[in-house]
Short mmCIF file of C-alpha atoms and ligand atoms in Angstrom, two decimals:
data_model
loop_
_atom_site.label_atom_id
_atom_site.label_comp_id
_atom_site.label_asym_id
_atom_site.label_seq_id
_atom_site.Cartn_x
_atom_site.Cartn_y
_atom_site.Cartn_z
CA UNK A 1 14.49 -24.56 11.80
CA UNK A 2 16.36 -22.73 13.97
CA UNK A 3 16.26 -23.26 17.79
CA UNK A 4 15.85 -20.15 20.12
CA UNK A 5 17.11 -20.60 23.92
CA UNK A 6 14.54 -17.71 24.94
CA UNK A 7 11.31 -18.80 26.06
CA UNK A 8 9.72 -15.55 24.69
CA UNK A 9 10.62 -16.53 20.51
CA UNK A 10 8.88 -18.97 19.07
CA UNK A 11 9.90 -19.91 15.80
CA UNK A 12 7.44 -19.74 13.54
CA UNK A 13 7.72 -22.54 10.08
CA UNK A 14 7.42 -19.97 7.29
CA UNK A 15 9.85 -20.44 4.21
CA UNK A 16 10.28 -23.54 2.86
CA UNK A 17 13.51 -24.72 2.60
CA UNK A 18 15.17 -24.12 -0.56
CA UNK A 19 15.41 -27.32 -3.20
CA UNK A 20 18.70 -25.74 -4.81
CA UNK A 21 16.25 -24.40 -7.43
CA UNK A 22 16.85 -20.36 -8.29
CA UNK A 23 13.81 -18.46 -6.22
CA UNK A 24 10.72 -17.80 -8.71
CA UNK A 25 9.89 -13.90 -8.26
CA UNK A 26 7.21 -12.45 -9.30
CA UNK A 27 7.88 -8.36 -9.71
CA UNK A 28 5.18 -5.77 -9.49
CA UNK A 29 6.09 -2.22 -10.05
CA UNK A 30 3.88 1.00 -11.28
CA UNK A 31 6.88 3.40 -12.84
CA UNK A 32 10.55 3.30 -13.81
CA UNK A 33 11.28 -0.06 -12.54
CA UNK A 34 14.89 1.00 -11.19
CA UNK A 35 15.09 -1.71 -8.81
CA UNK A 36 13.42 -4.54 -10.73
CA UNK A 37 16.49 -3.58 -12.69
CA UNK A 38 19.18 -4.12 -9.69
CA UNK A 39 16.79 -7.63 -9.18
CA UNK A 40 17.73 -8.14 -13.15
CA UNK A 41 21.44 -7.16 -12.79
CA UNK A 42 22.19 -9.17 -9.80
CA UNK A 43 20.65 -12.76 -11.44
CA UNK A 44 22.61 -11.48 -14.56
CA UNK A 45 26.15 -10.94 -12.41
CA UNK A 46 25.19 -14.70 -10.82
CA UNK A 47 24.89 -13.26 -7.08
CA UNK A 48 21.68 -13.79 -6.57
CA UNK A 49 19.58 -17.12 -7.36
CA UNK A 50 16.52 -16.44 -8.98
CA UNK A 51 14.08 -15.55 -11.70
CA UNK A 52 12.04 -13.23 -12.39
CA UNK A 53 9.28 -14.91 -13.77
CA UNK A 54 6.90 -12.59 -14.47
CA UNK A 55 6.54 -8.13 -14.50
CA UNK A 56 3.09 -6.84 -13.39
CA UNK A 57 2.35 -3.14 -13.74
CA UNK A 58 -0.96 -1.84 -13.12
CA UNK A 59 0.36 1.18 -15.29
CA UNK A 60 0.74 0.32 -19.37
CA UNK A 61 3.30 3.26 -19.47
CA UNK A 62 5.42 2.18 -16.69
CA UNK A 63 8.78 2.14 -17.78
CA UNK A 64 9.91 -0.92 -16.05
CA UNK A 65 7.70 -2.92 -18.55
CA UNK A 66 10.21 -1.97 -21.49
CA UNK A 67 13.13 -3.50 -18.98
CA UNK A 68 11.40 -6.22 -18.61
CA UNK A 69 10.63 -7.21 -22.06
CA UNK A 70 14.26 -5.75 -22.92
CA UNK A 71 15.26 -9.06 -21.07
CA UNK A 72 13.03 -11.53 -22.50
CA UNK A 73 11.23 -11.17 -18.93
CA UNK A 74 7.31 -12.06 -19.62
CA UNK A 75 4.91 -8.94 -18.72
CA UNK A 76 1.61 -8.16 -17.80
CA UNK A 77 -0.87 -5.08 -17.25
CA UNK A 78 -3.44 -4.99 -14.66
CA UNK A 79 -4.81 -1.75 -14.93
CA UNK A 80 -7.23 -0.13 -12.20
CA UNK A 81 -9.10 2.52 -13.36
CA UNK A 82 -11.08 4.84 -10.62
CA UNK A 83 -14.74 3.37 -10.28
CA UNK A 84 -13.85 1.08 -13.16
CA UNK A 85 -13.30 -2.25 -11.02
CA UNK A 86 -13.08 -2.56 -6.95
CA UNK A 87 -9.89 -3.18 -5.22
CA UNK A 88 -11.21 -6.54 -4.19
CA UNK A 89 -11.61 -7.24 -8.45
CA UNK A 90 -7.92 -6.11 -9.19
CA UNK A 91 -6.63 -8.43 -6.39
CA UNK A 92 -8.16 -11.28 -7.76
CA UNK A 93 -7.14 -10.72 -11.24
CA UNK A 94 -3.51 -9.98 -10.02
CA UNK A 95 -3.86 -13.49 -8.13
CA UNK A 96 -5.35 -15.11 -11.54
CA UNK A 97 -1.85 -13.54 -13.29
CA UNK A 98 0.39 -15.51 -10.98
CA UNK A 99 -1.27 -18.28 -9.53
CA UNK A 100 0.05 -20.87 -11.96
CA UNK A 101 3.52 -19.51 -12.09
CA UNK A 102 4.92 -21.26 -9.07
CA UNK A 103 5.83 -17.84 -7.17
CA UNK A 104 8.25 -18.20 -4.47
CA UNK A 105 8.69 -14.60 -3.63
CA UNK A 106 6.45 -11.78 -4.80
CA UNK A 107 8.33 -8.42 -5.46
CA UNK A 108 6.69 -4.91 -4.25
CA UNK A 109 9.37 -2.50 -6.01
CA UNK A 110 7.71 0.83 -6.81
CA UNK A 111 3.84 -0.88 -6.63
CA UNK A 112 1.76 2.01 -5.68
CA UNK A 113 -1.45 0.07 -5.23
CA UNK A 114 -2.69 -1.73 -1.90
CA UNK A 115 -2.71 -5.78 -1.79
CA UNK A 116 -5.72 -7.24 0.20
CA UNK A 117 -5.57 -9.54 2.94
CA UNK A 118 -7.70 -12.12 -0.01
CA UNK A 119 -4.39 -11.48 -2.06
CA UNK A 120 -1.55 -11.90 0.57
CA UNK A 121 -3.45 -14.99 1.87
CA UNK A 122 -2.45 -16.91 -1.26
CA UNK A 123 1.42 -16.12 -0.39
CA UNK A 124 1.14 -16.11 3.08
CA UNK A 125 5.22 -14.32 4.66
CA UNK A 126 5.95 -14.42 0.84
CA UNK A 127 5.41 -11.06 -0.45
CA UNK A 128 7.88 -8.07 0.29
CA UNK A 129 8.20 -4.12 -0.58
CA UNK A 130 11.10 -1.88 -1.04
CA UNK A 131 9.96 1.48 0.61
CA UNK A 132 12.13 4.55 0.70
CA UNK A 133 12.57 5.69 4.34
CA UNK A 134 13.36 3.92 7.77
CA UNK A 135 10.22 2.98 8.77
CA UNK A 136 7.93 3.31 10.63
CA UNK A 137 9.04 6.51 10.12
CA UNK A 138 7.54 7.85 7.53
CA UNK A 139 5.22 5.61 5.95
CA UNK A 140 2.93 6.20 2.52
CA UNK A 141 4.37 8.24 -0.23
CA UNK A 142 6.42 11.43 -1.04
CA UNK A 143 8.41 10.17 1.83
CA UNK A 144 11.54 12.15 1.39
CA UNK A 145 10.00 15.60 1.18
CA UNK A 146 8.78 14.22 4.57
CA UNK A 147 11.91 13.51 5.85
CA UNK A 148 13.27 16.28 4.76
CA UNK A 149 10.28 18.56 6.29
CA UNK A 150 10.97 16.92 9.67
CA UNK A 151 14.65 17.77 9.87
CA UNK A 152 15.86 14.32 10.62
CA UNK A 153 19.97 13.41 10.48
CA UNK A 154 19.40 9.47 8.80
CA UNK A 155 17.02 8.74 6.42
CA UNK A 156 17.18 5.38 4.26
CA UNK A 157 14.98 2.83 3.04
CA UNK A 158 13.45 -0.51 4.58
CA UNK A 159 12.52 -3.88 2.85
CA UNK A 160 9.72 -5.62 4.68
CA UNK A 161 7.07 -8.43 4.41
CA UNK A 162 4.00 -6.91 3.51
CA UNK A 163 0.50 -7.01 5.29
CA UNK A 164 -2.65 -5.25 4.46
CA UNK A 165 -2.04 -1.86 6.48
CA UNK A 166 0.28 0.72 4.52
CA UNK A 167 3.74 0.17 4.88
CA UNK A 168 3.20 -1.67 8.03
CA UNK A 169 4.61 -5.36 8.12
CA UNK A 170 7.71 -6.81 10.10
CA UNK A 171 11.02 -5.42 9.10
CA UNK A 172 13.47 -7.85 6.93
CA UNK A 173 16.45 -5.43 6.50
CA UNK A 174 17.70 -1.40 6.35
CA UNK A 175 19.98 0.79 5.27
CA UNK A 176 21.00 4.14 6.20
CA UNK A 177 22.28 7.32 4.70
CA UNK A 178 23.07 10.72 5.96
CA UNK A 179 20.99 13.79 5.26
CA UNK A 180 22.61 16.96 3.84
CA UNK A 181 21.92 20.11 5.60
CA UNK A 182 21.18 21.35 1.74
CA UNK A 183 19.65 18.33 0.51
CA UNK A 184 16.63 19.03 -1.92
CA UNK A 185 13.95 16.10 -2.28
CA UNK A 186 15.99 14.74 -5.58
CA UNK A 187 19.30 14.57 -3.93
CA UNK A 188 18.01 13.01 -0.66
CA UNK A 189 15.76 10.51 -2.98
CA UNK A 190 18.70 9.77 -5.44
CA UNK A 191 21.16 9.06 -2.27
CA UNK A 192 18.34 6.59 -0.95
CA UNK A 193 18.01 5.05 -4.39
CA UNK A 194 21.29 3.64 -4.22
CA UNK A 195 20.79 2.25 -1.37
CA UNK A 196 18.09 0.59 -2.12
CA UNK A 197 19.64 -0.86 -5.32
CA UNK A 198 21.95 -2.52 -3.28
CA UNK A 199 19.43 -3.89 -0.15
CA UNK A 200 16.79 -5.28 -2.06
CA UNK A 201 18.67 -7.60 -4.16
CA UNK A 202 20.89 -8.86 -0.94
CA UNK A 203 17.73 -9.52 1.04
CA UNK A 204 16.71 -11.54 -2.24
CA UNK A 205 19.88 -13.39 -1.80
CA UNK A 206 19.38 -14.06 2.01
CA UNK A 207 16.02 -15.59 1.06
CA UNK A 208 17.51 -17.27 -1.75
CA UNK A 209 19.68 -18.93 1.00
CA UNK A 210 16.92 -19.69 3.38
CA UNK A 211 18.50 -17.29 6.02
CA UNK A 212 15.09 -15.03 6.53
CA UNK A 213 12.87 -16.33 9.26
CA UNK A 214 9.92 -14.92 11.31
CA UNK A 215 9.73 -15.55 14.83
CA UNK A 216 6.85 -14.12 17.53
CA UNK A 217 8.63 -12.58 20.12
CA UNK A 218 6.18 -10.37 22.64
CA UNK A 219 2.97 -11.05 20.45
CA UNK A 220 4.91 -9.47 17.50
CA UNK A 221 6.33 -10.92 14.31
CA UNK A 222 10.23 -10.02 14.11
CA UNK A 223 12.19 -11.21 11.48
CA UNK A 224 15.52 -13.15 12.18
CA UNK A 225 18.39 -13.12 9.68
CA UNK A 226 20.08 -15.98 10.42
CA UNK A 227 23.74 -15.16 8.40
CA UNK A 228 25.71 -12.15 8.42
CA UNK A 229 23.96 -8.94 9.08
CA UNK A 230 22.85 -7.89 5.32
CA UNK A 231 23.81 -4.24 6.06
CA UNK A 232 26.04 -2.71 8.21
CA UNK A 233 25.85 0.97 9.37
C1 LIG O 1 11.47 3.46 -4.94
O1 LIG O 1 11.95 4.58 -4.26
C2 LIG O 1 10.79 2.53 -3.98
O2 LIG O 1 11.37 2.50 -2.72
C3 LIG O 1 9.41 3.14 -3.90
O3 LIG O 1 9.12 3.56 -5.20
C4 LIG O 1 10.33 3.83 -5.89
C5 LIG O 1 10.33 2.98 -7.11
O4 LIG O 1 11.44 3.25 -7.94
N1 LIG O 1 8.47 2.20 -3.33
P1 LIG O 1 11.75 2.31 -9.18
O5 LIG O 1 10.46 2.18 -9.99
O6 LIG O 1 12.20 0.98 -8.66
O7 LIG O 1 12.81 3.02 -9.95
#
């Protein structure tokens, strides 16, 4: 663990120290499952220690699910239909898909459905999102039009630990990018996506290494990267 001189961070134990063994991810998406791909490529290219154990889409046409089973990568559907099941019923059965696979890590990349505090309490600091703006500006969806709409100069995207409110949980690592007097939505979104192609799969690594902790500082979780900054402006 690593020792703090100020009296106001407490180090809080959180993820286990690594056994050598490649990190056990578990991916959910809900679309085109661009950045479970960059997850894919960088195990493939032998940066990044880990497996993707198991795809979960709650969406049987999500694209990512032909990715997935492109690369021998085992897949599963967990639909939600409107009035069909409660929120509290697709948590469960998305805890029943994994809860014998060993999960180190679970993925949020392009997930568009809301994990209960039953669900995260089963992976307690282990489940992250991609999401595609510097928050907390900007949370919840169509995120870029929002940016856009606001006139700001940066925009980017953020991978964080996930907690029950939207969007909301401490901050693990961002990256930045510039926005074009005429950007439209697709070009700002498509400048972002690289971005996050190349952020979510070093943060991976950085766990991968043990070098992600979360420490309370001011009755607020922070997290602590305890290498090299991941990304540099
Ligand atoms: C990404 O922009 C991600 O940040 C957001 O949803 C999009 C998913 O894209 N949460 P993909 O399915 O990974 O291509």
């Amino acid at each position: 663990m690593t020792k703090h001189h100020s009296s106001n961070i407490t180090p809080r134990p959180n993820f286990p120290e690594p056994a050598g063994a490649p990190l056990k991810l578990a991916v959910f998406i809900s679309g085109r499952g661009s950045n479970l791909e960059a997850i894919v490529q960088a195990i493939a290219e032998k940066r990044l220690q880990a497996v993707v154990s198991v795809v979960i889409s709650d969406n049987a046409g999500a694209k990512g699910l032909e990715l997935a089973a492109a690369h021998g990568i085992l897949t599963k559907v967990i639909e939600r239909r409107p009035r069909e099941k409660s929120s509290a019923q697709f948590n469960s059965e998305l805890h029943e898909a994994i809860k014998t696979l060993d999960i180190d890590l679970v993925v949020l990349a392009g997930f568009m459905r809301l994990l209960t505090s039953e669900f995260l309490s089963h992976f307690p600091d282990r489940v992250i999102n991609i999401h595609p703006s510097l928050l907390p500006a900007f949370p919840g969806v169509n995120v870029q039009a929002q940016a856009l709409y606001a006139g700001v100069k940066f925009a980017g995207c953020t991978v964080h630990f996930v907690v029950e409110a939207v969007d909301a949980g401490p901050i693990i690592a961002q990256a930045v990018v510039p926005v074009m007097d005429d950007d439209s939505v697709e070009s700002l979104s498509a400048r972002i996506l690289e971005q996050e192609h190349r952020l979510l799969p070093s943060v991976l690594e950085a766990f991968s290494r043990n070098e992600i902790k979360i420490v309370e500082r001011d009755n607020n979780s922070r997290v602590v990267l305890t290498s090299q900054p991941i990304w540099k402006v």
